[in-house]
Amino acid sequence: MLSDDLFDTDPQLLNRVVKGDEAAFRTLFHQYWDHIYTVAFTFTKSDTLSEELVQDIFLKIWIGREKLDGVASFSNYLFIVARNHILNQLRKKVYEVPFREQVLAYFAADDNPEQYVQNRQVGELVERGIALLSPQQQAVYRMSRQQGMNQDEIAAALGISVSTVKTHMSKALYALREFLKSHSGDAVGLIALLSHFL
């Protein structure tokens, strides 16, 4: 969370913003831009998207500037607005192929020890989720996602119908999604999990 101690935001500056003073708002914008950009980049790993999100966040602050009246800690207020906006946008963008590929490429990189640890943790978390599935669901999921088998091949290997394969896969994916959502505290990590493994 951002700290007011860093900036000691002047209440009078906020009051000017509330009253529609654009110069005061620009001062606020420049005061906090770097820090909100850092928060955005931590989640997105994208320079362009982070800059867009910062612009959107401050536009939202400006449009709803009357809400600043009486805010005790502007930095905390701004952080909450930024976090909520970033997460909402990520939930939408996870379904956009270019963005999903960009995030996955970041997690797939081999030259960063931190990313290596994240990748390993992702794999371990997925394995924990798979272990909670029924034996049949585990078999269908592993054949599909880890062995690259299609539904007809899975059905033949397990001696079940294609319809039953679809049912097991659907239930497995739902259970894994719920497990991962409840165990991933990092938005980007969650995106990588849902996109790569599901």
PDB file of C-alpha atoms in Angstrom:
ATOM      1  CA  MET A   1       0.000   0.000   0.000  1.00  0.00           C
ATOM      2  CA  LEU A   2       1.218   3.507  -0.704  1.00  0.00           C
ATOM      3  CA  SER A   3       2.275   5.676   2.213  1.00  0.00           C
ATOM      4  CA  ASP A   4       1.124   9.242   2.789  1.00  0.00           C
ATOM      5  CA  ASP A   5       4.414   9.747   4.595  1.00  0.00           C
ATOM      6  CA  LEU A   6       6.147   9.702   1.216  1.00  0.00           C
ATOM      7  CA  PHE A   7       4.175  12.635  -0.092  1.00  0.00           C
ATOM      8  CA  ASP A   8       2.365  14.197   2.845  1.00  0.00           C
ATOM      9  CA  THR A   9      -0.535  15.034   0.552  1.00  0.00           C
ATOM     10  CA  ASP A  10      -1.802  18.490   1.424  1.00  0.00           C
ATOM     11  CA  PRO A  11      -5.519  18.422   2.362  1.00  0.00           C
ATOM     12  CA  GLN A  12      -5.831  21.821   0.701  1.00  0.00           C
ATOM     13  CA  LEU A  13      -4.563  20.294  -2.535  1.00  0.00           C
ATOM     14  CA  LEU A  14      -7.289  17.660  -2.336  1.00  0.00           C
ATOM     15  CA  ASN A  15      -9.873  20.329  -1.626  1.00  0.00           C
ATOM     16  CA  ARG A  16      -8.790  22.183  -4.751  1.00  0.00           C
ATOM     17  CA  VAL A  17      -9.134  18.982  -6.763  1.00  0.00           C
ATOM     18  CA  VAL A  18     -12.619  18.415  -5.338  1.00  0.00           C
ATOM     19  CA  LYS A  19     -13.555  21.914  -6.528  1.00  0.00           C
ATOM     20  CA  GLY A  20     -12.346  21.133 -10.051  1.00  0.00           C
ATOM     21  CA  ASP A  21      -8.916  22.767 -10.003  1.00  0.00           C
ATOM     22  CA  GLU A  22      -7.100  21.123 -12.934  1.00  0.00           C
ATOM     23  CA  ALA A  23      -3.697  22.486 -11.915  1.00  0.00           C
ATOM     24  CA  ALA A  24      -4.065  20.867  -8.488  1.00  0.00           C
ATOM     25  CA  PHE A  25      -5.088  17.614 -10.132  1.00  0.00           C
ATOM     26  CA  ARG A  26      -2.006  17.666 -12.387  1.00  0.00           C
ATOM     27  CA  THR A  27       0.142  18.132  -9.284  1.00  0.00           C
ATOM     28  CA  LEU A  28      -1.520  15.100  -7.709  1.00  0.00           C
ATOM     29  CA  PHE A  29      -1.119  13.124 -10.920  1.00  0.00           C
ATOM     30  CA  HIS A  30       2.621  13.784 -11.176  1.00  0.00           C
ATOM     31  CA  GLN A  31       3.065  13.147  -7.473  1.00  0.00           C
ATOM     32  CA  TYR A  32       1.658   9.626  -7.628  1.00  0.00           C
ATOM     33  CA  TRP A  33       2.114   8.552 -11.274  1.00  0.00           C
ATOM     34  CA  ASP A  34       5.310   6.526 -10.750  1.00  0.00           C
ATOM     35  CA  HIS A  35       3.904   4.625  -7.813  1.00  0.00           C
ATOM     36  CA  ILE A  36       0.618   3.703  -9.482  1.00  0.00           C
ATOM     37  CA  TYR A  37       2.526   2.711 -12.621  1.00  0.00           C
ATOM     38  CA  THR A  38       4.663   0.386 -10.486  1.00  0.00           C
ATOM     39  CA  VAL A  39       1.559  -1.224  -9.004  1.00  0.00           C
ATOM     40  CA  ALA A  40       0.073  -1.678 -12.482  1.00  0.00           C
ATOM     41  CA  PHE A  41       3.292  -3.122 -13.918  1.00  0.00           C
ATOM     42  CA  THR A  42       3.572  -5.556 -11.015  1.00  0.00           C
ATOM     43  CA  PHE A  43       0.245  -7.023 -12.094  1.00  0.00           C
ATOM     44  CA  THR A  44       0.471  -6.749 -15.885  1.00  0.00           C
ATOM     45  CA  LYS A  45       4.184  -6.978 -16.818  1.00  0.00           C
ATOM     46  CA  SER A  46       3.324  -4.640 -19.709  1.00  0.00           C
ATOM     47  CA  ASP A  47       4.631  -1.076 -20.128  1.00  0.00           C
ATOM     48  CA  THR A  48       1.894  -0.044 -22.547  1.00  0.00           C
ATOM     49  CA  LEU A  49      -0.955  -1.562 -20.565  1.00  0.00           C
ATOM     50  CA  SER A  50       0.386  -0.142 -17.306  1.00  0.00           C
ATOM     51  CA  GLU A  51       0.479   3.367 -18.760  1.00  0.00           C
ATOM     52  CA  GLU A  52      -3.088   2.971 -20.037  1.00  0.00           C
ATOM     53  CA  LEU A  53      -4.251   1.756 -16.647  1.00  0.00           C
ATOM     54  CA  VAL A  54      -2.618   4.698 -14.861  1.00  0.00           C
ATOM     55  CA  GLN A  55      -4.389   7.119 -17.215  1.00  0.00           C
ATOM     56  CA  ASP A  56      -7.708   5.317 -16.625  1.00  0.00           C
ATOM     57  CA  ILE A  57      -7.244   5.322 -12.856  1.00  0.00           C
ATOM     58  CA  PHE A  58      -6.540   9.038 -12.640  1.00  0.00           C
ATOM     59  CA  LEU A  59      -9.393   9.776 -15.026  1.00  0.00           C
ATOM     60  CA  LYS A  60     -11.645   7.832 -12.666  1.00  0.00           C
ATOM     61  CA  ILE A  61     -10.289   9.860  -9.729  1.00  0.00           C
ATOM     62  CA  TRP A  62     -10.965  13.109 -11.601  1.00  0.00           C
ATOM     63  CA  ILE A  63     -14.488  12.143 -12.644  1.00  0.00           C
ATOM     64  CA  GLY A  64     -15.317  11.060  -9.084  1.00  0.00           C
ATOM     65  CA  ARG A  65     -13.342  13.847  -7.410  1.00  0.00           C
ATOM     66  CA  GLU A  66     -16.225  14.761  -5.097  1.00  0.00           C
ATOM     67  CA  LYS A  67     -15.503  11.479  -3.281  1.00  0.00           C
ATOM     68  CA  LEU A  68     -12.159  12.910  -2.160  1.00  0.00           C
ATOM     69  CA  ASP A  69     -13.944  15.265   0.191  1.00  0.00           C
ATOM     70  CA  GLY A  70     -13.228  13.971   3.670  1.00  0.00           C
ATOM     71  CA  VAL A  71     -10.798  11.224   2.579  1.00  0.00           C
ATOM     72  CA  ALA A  72      -8.380  10.767   5.487  1.00  0.00           C
ATOM     73  CA  SER A  73      -5.593   9.079   3.510  1.00  0.00           C
ATOM     74  CA  PHE A  74      -5.474   9.856  -0.194  1.00  0.00           C
ATOM     75  CA  SER A  75      -2.668   7.372  -0.863  1.00  0.00           C
ATOM     76  CA  ASN A  76      -4.694   4.518   0.634  1.00  0.00           C
ATOM     77  CA  TYR A  77      -7.798   5.635  -1.246  1.00  0.00           C
ATOM     78  CA  LEU A  78      -5.835   5.819  -4.502  1.00  0.00           C
ATOM     79  CA  PHE A  79      -4.293   2.407  -3.928  1.00  0.00           C
ATOM     80  CA  ILE A  80      -7.717   0.799  -3.438  1.00  0.00           C
ATOM     81  CA  VAL A  81      -9.121   2.480  -6.567  1.00  0.00           C
ATOM     82  CA  ALA A  82      -6.028   1.431  -8.542  1.00  0.00           C
ATOM     83  CA  ARG A  83      -6.077  -2.158  -7.299  1.00  0.00           C
ATOM     84  CA  ASN A  84      -9.767  -2.638  -8.038  1.00  0.00           C
ATOM     85  CA  HIS A  85      -9.507  -1.087 -11.501  1.00  0.00           C
ATOM     86  CA  ILE A  86      -6.422  -3.117 -12.434  1.00  0.00           C
ATOM     87  CA  LEU A  87      -7.954  -6.404 -11.299  1.00  0.00           C
ATOM     88  CA  ASN A  88     -11.210  -5.674 -13.128  1.00  0.00           C
ATOM     89  CA  GLN A  89      -9.311  -4.960 -16.345  1.00  0.00           C
ATOM     90  CA  LEU A  90      -7.193  -8.091 -15.949  1.00  0.00           C
ATOM     91  CA  ARG A  91     -10.300 -10.216 -15.572  1.00  0.00           C
ATOM     92  CA  LYS A  92     -11.520  -8.870 -18.912  1.00  0.00           C
ATOM     93  CA  LYS A  93      -8.164  -9.086 -20.689  1.00  0.00           C
ATOM     94  CA  VAL A  94      -7.425 -12.664 -19.672  1.00  0.00           C
ATOM     95  CA  TYR A  95      -9.730 -13.697 -22.509  1.00  0.00           C
ATOM     96  CA  GLU A  96      -7.817 -11.632 -25.078  1.00  0.00           C
ATOM     97  CA  VAL A  97      -5.312 -13.912 -26.819  1.00  0.00           C
ATOM     98  CA  PRO A  98      -2.458 -11.366 -27.305  1.00  0.00           C
ATOM     99  CA  PHE A  99      -2.540 -10.339 -23.643  1.00  0.00           C
ATOM    100  CA  ARG A 100      -2.756 -13.930 -22.430  1.00  0.00           C
ATOM    101  CA  GLU A 101       0.205 -14.896 -24.618  1.00  0.00           C
ATOM    102  CA  GLN A 102       2.229 -11.964 -23.296  1.00  0.00           C
ATOM    103  CA  VAL A 103       1.624 -12.934 -19.679  1.00  0.00           C
ATOM    104  CA  LEU A 104       2.400 -16.580 -20.364  1.00  0.00           C
ATOM    105  CA  ALA A 105       5.602 -15.611 -22.176  1.00  0.00           C
ATOM    106  CA  TYR A 106       6.688 -13.721 -19.080  1.00  0.00           C
ATOM    107  CA  PHE A 107       6.122 -16.743 -16.881  1.00  0.00           C
ATOM    108  CA  ALA A 108       7.802 -19.063 -19.405  1.00  0.00           C
ATOM    109  CA  ALA A 109      11.080 -17.093 -19.454  1.00  0.00           C
ATOM    110  CA  ASP A 110      14.065 -19.097 -18.237  1.00  0.00           C
ATOM    111  CA  ASP A 111      16.537 -16.301 -17.562  1.00  0.00           C
ATOM    112  CA  ASN A 112      15.009 -14.939 -14.380  1.00  0.00           C
ATOM    113  CA  PRO A 113      15.360 -16.891 -11.086  1.00  0.00           C
ATOM    114  CA  GLU A 114      12.238 -15.242  -9.679  1.00  0.00           C
ATOM    115  CA  GLN A 115      10.194 -16.371 -12.679  1.00  0.00           C
ATOM    116  CA  TYR A 116      11.626 -19.885 -12.339  1.00  0.00           C
ATOM    117  CA  VAL A 117      10.432 -20.038  -8.735  1.00  0.00           C
ATOM    118  CA  GLN A 118       7.009 -18.705  -9.766  1.00  0.00           C
ATOM    119  CA  ASN A 119       6.730 -21.328 -12.509  1.00  0.00           C
ATOM    120  CA  ARG A 120       7.596 -24.094 -10.073  1.00  0.00           C
ATOM    121  CA  GLN A 121       5.070 -22.817  -7.546  1.00  0.00           C
ATOM    122  CA  VAL A 122       2.403 -22.665 -10.252  1.00  0.00           C
ATOM    123  CA  GLY A 123       3.093 -26.279 -11.181  1.00  0.00           C
ATOM    124  CA  GLU A 124       2.976 -27.397  -7.557  1.00  0.00           C
ATOM    125  CA  LEU A 125      -0.329 -25.604  -6.977  1.00  0.00           C
ATOM    126  CA  VAL A 126      -1.893 -27.206 -10.044  1.00  0.00           C
ATOM    127  CA  GLU A 127      -0.710 -30.650  -8.907  1.00  0.00           C
ATOM    128  CA  ARG A 128      -2.335 -30.075  -5.528  1.00  0.00           C
ATOM    129  CA  GLY A 129      -5.590 -29.248  -7.280  1.00  0.00           C
ATOM    130  CA  ILE A 130      -5.385 -32.301  -9.553  1.00  0.00           C
ATOM    131  CA  ALA A 131      -4.821 -34.549  -6.528  1.00  0.00           C
ATOM    132  CA  LEU A 132      -8.241 -33.513  -5.203  1.00  0.00           C
ATOM    133  CA  LEU A 133     -10.043 -34.710  -8.336  1.00  0.00           C
ATOM    134  CA  SER A 134     -11.672 -38.116  -8.594  1.00  0.00           C
ATOM    135  CA  PRO A 135      -9.449 -40.824 -10.158  1.00  0.00           C
ATOM    136  CA  GLN A 136     -11.435 -40.724 -13.411  1.00  0.00           C
ATOM    137  CA  GLN A 137     -11.296 -36.928 -13.610  1.00  0.00           C
ATOM    138  CA  GLN A 138      -7.549 -37.003 -12.931  1.00  0.00           C
ATOM    139  CA  ALA A 139      -6.999 -39.520 -15.705  1.00  0.00           C
ATOM    140  CA  VAL A 140      -9.036 -37.558 -18.244  1.00  0.00           C
ATOM    141  CA  TYR A 141      -7.401 -34.246 -17.303  1.00  0.00           C
ATOM    142  CA  ARG A 142      -3.846 -35.602 -17.480  1.00  0.00           C
ATOM    143  CA  MET A 143      -4.453 -37.336 -20.803  1.00  0.00           C
ATOM    144  CA  SER A 144      -5.915 -34.157 -22.268  1.00  0.00           C
ATOM    145  CA  ARG A 145      -3.711 -31.428 -20.815  1.00  0.00           C
ATOM    146  CA  GLN A 146      -0.449 -33.219 -20.113  1.00  0.00           C
ATOM    147  CA  GLN A 147      -0.370 -35.908 -22.815  1.00  0.00           C
ATOM    148  CA  GLY A 148      -2.165 -33.967 -25.538  1.00  0.00           C
ATOM    149  CA  MET A 149      -4.712 -36.685 -26.301  1.00  0.00           C
ATOM    150  CA  ASN A 150      -8.024 -35.791 -27.943  1.00  0.00           C
ATOM    151  CA  GLN A 151     -11.416 -36.890 -26.637  1.00  0.00           C
ATOM    152  CA  ASP A 152     -11.702 -39.905 -28.954  1.00  0.00           C
ATOM    153  CA  GLU A 153      -8.274 -41.162 -27.893  1.00  0.00           C
ATOM    154  CA  ILE A 154      -9.085 -40.706 -24.213  1.00  0.00           C
ATOM    155  CA  ALA A 155     -12.396 -42.506 -24.599  1.00  0.00           C
ATOM    156  CA  ALA A 156     -10.691 -45.458 -26.312  1.00  0.00           C
ATOM    157  CA  ALA A 157      -7.891 -45.639 -23.741  1.00  0.00           C
ATOM    158  CA  LEU A 158     -10.274 -45.594 -20.772  1.00  0.00           C
ATOM    159  CA  GLY A 159     -13.046 -47.663 -22.376  1.00  0.00           C
ATOM    160  CA  ILE A 160     -15.673 -44.970 -21.888  1.00  0.00           C
ATOM    161  CA  SER A 161     -17.806 -42.873 -24.232  1.00  0.00           C
ATOM    162  CA  VAL A 162     -16.739 -39.501 -25.626  1.00  0.00           C
ATOM    163  CA  SER A 163     -19.731 -38.009 -23.817  1.00  0.00           C
ATOM    164  CA  THR A 164     -18.407 -39.362 -20.512  1.00  0.00           C
ATOM    165  CA  VAL A 165     -14.958 -37.933 -21.305  1.00  0.00           C
ATOM    166  CA  LYS A 166     -16.550 -34.506 -21.856  1.00  0.00           C
ATOM    167  CA  THR A 167     -18.437 -34.764 -18.568  1.00  0.00           C
ATOM    168  CA  HIS A 168     -15.334 -35.729 -16.587  1.00  0.00           C
ATOM    169  CA  MET A 169     -13.291 -32.978 -18.234  1.00  0.00           C
ATOM    170  CA  SER A 170     -15.916 -30.345 -17.577  1.00  0.00           C
ATOM    171  CA  LYS A 171     -16.135 -31.297 -13.897  1.00  0.00           C
ATOM    172  CA  ALA A 172     -12.344 -31.447 -13.574  1.00  0.00           C
ATOM    173  CA  LEU A 173     -11.876 -27.991 -15.091  1.00  0.00           C
ATOM    174  CA  TYR A 174     -14.557 -26.470 -12.897  1.00  0.00           C
ATOM    175  CA  ALA A 175     -13.053 -28.000  -9.737  1.00  0.00           C
ATOM    176  CA  LEU A 176      -9.545 -26.861 -10.696  1.00  0.00           C
ATOM    177  CA  ARG A 177     -10.679 -23.323 -11.497  1.00  0.00           C
ATOM    178  CA  GLU A 178     -12.352 -23.019  -8.105  1.00  0.00           C
ATOM    179  CA  PHE A 179      -9.310 -24.471  -6.359  1.00  0.00           C
ATOM    180  CA  LEU A 180      -6.887 -22.130  -8.124  1.00  0.00           C
ATOM    181  CA  LYS A 181      -9.068 -19.060  -7.546  1.00  0.00           C
ATOM    182  CA  SER A 182      -9.126 -19.776  -3.825  1.00  0.00           C
ATOM    183  CA  HIS A 183      -5.398 -20.471  -3.548  1.00  0.00           C
ATOM    184  CA  SER A 184      -3.784 -17.870  -5.794  1.00  0.00           C
ATOM    185  CA  GLY A 185      -3.219 -14.497  -4.123  1.00  0.00           C
ATOM    186  CA  ASP A 186      -1.470 -12.949  -7.129  1.00  0.00           C
ATOM    187  CA  ALA A 187      -3.601 -11.731 -10.030  1.00  0.00           C
ATOM    188  CA  VAL A 188      -0.996 -12.362 -12.691  1.00  0.00           C
ATOM    189  CA  GLY A 189      -0.288 -15.764 -11.217  1.00  0.00           C
ATOM    190  CA  LEU A 190      -3.990 -16.551 -11.338  1.00  0.00           C
ATOM    191  CA  ILE A 191      -4.166 -15.488 -14.972  1.00  0.00           C
ATOM    192  CA  ALA A 192      -1.221 -17.681 -15.844  1.00  0.00           C
ATOM    193  CA  LEU A 193      -2.744 -20.590 -13.978  1.00  0.00           C
ATOM    194  CA  LEU A 194      -6.169 -20.335 -15.564  1.00  0.00           C
ATOM    195  CA  SER A 195      -4.833 -19.637 -19.048  1.00  0.00           C
ATOM    196  CA  HIS A 196      -1.993 -22.146 -19.178  1.00  0.00           C
ATOM    197  CA  PHE A 197      -3.369 -25.114 -17.325  1.00  0.00           C
ATOM    198  CA  LEU A 198      -7.106 -24.790 -17.948  1.00  0.00           C
TER     199      LEU A 198
END
